[in-house]
C-alpha positions as MATLAB code, in Angstrom:
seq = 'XXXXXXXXXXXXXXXXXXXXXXXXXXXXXXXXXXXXXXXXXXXXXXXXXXXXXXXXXXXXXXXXXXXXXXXXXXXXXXXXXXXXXXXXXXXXXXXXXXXXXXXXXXXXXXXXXXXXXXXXXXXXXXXXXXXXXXXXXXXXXXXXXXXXXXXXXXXXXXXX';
ca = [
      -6.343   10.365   10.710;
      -3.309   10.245    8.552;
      -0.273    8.478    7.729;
       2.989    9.051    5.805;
       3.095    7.793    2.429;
       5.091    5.107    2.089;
       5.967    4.914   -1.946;
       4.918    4.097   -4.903;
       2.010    1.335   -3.992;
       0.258    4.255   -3.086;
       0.769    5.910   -6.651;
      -2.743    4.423   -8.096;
      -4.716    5.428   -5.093;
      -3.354    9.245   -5.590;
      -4.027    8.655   -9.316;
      -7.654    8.162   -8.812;
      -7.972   11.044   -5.821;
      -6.480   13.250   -8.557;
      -8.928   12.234  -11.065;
     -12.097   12.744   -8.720;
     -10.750   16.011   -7.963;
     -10.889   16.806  -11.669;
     -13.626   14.847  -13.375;
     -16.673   17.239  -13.155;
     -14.719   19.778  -15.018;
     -13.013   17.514  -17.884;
     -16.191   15.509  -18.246;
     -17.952   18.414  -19.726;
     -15.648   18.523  -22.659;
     -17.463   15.250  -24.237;
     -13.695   13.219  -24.956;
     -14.274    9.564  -24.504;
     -13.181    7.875  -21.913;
      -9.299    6.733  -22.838;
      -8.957   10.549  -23.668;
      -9.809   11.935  -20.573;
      -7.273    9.289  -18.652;
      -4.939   10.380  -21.213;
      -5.138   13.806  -20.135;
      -5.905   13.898  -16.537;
      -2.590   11.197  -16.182;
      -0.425   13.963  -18.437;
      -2.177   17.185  -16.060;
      -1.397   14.342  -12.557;
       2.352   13.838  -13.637;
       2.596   17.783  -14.151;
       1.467   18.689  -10.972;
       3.296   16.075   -9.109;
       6.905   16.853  -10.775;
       5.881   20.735   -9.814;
       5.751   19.860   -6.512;
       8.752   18.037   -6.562;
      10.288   20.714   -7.993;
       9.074   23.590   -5.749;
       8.922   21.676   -2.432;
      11.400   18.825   -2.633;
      11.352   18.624    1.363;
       7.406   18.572    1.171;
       5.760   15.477    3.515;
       3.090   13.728    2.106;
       0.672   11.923    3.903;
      -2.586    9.477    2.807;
      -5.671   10.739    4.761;
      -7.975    8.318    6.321;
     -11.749    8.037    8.184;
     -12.513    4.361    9.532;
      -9.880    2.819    8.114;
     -10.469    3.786    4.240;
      -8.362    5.901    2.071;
     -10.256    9.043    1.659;
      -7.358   11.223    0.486;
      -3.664   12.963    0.669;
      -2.287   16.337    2.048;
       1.133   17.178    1.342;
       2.678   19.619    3.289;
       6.175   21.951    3.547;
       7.516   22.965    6.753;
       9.878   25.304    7.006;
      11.445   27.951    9.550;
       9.002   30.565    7.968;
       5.767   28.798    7.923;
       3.745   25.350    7.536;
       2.856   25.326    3.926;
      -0.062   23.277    2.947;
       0.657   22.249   -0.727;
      -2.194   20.334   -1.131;
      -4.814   18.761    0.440;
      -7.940   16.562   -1.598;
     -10.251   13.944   -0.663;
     -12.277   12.132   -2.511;
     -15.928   13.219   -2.947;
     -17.533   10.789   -0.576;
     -15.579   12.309    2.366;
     -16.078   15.837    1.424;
     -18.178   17.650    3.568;
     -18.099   15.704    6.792;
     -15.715   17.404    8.804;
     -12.620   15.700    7.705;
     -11.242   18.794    5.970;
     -11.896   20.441    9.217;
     -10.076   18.135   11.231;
      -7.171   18.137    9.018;
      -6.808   21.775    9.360;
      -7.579   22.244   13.005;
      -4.500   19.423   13.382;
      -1.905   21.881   11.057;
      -3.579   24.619   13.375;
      -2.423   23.294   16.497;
       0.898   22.645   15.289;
       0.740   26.410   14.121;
       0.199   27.583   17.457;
       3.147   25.518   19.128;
       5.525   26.179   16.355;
       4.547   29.966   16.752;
       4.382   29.528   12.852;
       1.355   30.671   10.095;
       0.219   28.359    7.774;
      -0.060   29.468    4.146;
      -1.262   27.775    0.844;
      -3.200   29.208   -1.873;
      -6.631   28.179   -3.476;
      -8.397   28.481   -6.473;
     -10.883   31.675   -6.133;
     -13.522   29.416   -7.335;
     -12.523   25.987   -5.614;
     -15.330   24.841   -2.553;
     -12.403   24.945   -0.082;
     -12.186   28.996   -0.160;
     -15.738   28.876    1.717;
     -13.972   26.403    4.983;
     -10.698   28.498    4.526;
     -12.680   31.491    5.157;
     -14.565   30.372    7.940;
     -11.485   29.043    9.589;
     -10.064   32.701    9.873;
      -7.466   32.419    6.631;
      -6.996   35.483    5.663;
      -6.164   36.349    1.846;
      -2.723   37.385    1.269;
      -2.200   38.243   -2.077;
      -3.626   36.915   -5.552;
      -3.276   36.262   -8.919;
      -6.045   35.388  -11.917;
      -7.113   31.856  -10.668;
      -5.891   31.504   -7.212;
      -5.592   33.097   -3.417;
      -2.726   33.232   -1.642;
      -4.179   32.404    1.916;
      -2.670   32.504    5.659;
      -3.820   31.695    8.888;
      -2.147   33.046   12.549;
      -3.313   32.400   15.302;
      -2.375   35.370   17.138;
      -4.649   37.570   14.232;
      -7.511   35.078   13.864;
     -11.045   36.000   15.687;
     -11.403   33.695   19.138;
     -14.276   31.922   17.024;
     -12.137   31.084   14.493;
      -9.876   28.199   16.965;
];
């Protein structure tokens, strides 16, 4: 279901997952094309050196269904928790249970690590809705995002 990255051949295939994550919104700003590559390759390099920065020991894995790239998740172990710093796929494997998946897998681990999992979501991002019905709970917040956890010795039997 997923593998560990291996470098930097997989660099344009992140590129791209970044930019379908993004395009909807920067498409309604009517720049042309070589300005909206400009900018969504400036906003990818930000967001990628922020990781870096905040979770330098952060494993990042290349998500796949039948064989095809359909995405990444990055995630931070550490004594405390299993962080998941990001997870996208690309629209034509949204909404098909692979989100699901991925999550019930970091779930699993949870539960034999005796560990929560955290990350945080943007209040008005799709994913709240399958965090939600997962049993994440919200755990603090700030303008844009929620700070989210899920343990499973709080979550609802319905929610495993």
């Amino acid at each position: 279901m997923f593998k560990k990255m291996s470098g930097p051949e997989d660099q344009p295939f992140l590129f791209e997952l970044y930019c379908s994550s993004r395009m909807a919104e920067v498409q309604a700003w009517g720049w042309d094309e070589a300005a909206l590559r400009s900018f969504l390759h400036m906003q990818y390099s930000a967001q990628t050196g922020s990781y870096r920065q905040q979770y330098p020991e952060a494993e990042p894995y290349i998500v796949c269904q039948d064989g095809q790239r359909a995405g990444r998740i990055l995630i931070h172990r550490s004594p405390r928790c299993i962080r998941i710093v990001d997870i996208t796929l690309l629209p034509q494997f949204q909404n098909q249970g692979l989100g699901t998946n991925l999550l019930h897998t970091f779930m699993e681990e949870s539960r034999e690590q005796n560990l929560p999992i955290r990350l945080s979501v943007l209040r008005t991002g799709r994913a709240l809705a399958l965090y939600e019905r997962l049993g994440f709970q919200i755990a603090g917040e700030s303008d844009m995002y929620l700070a989210m956890e899920w343990n499973h010795e709080t979550c609802k039997e319905g929610d495993r």
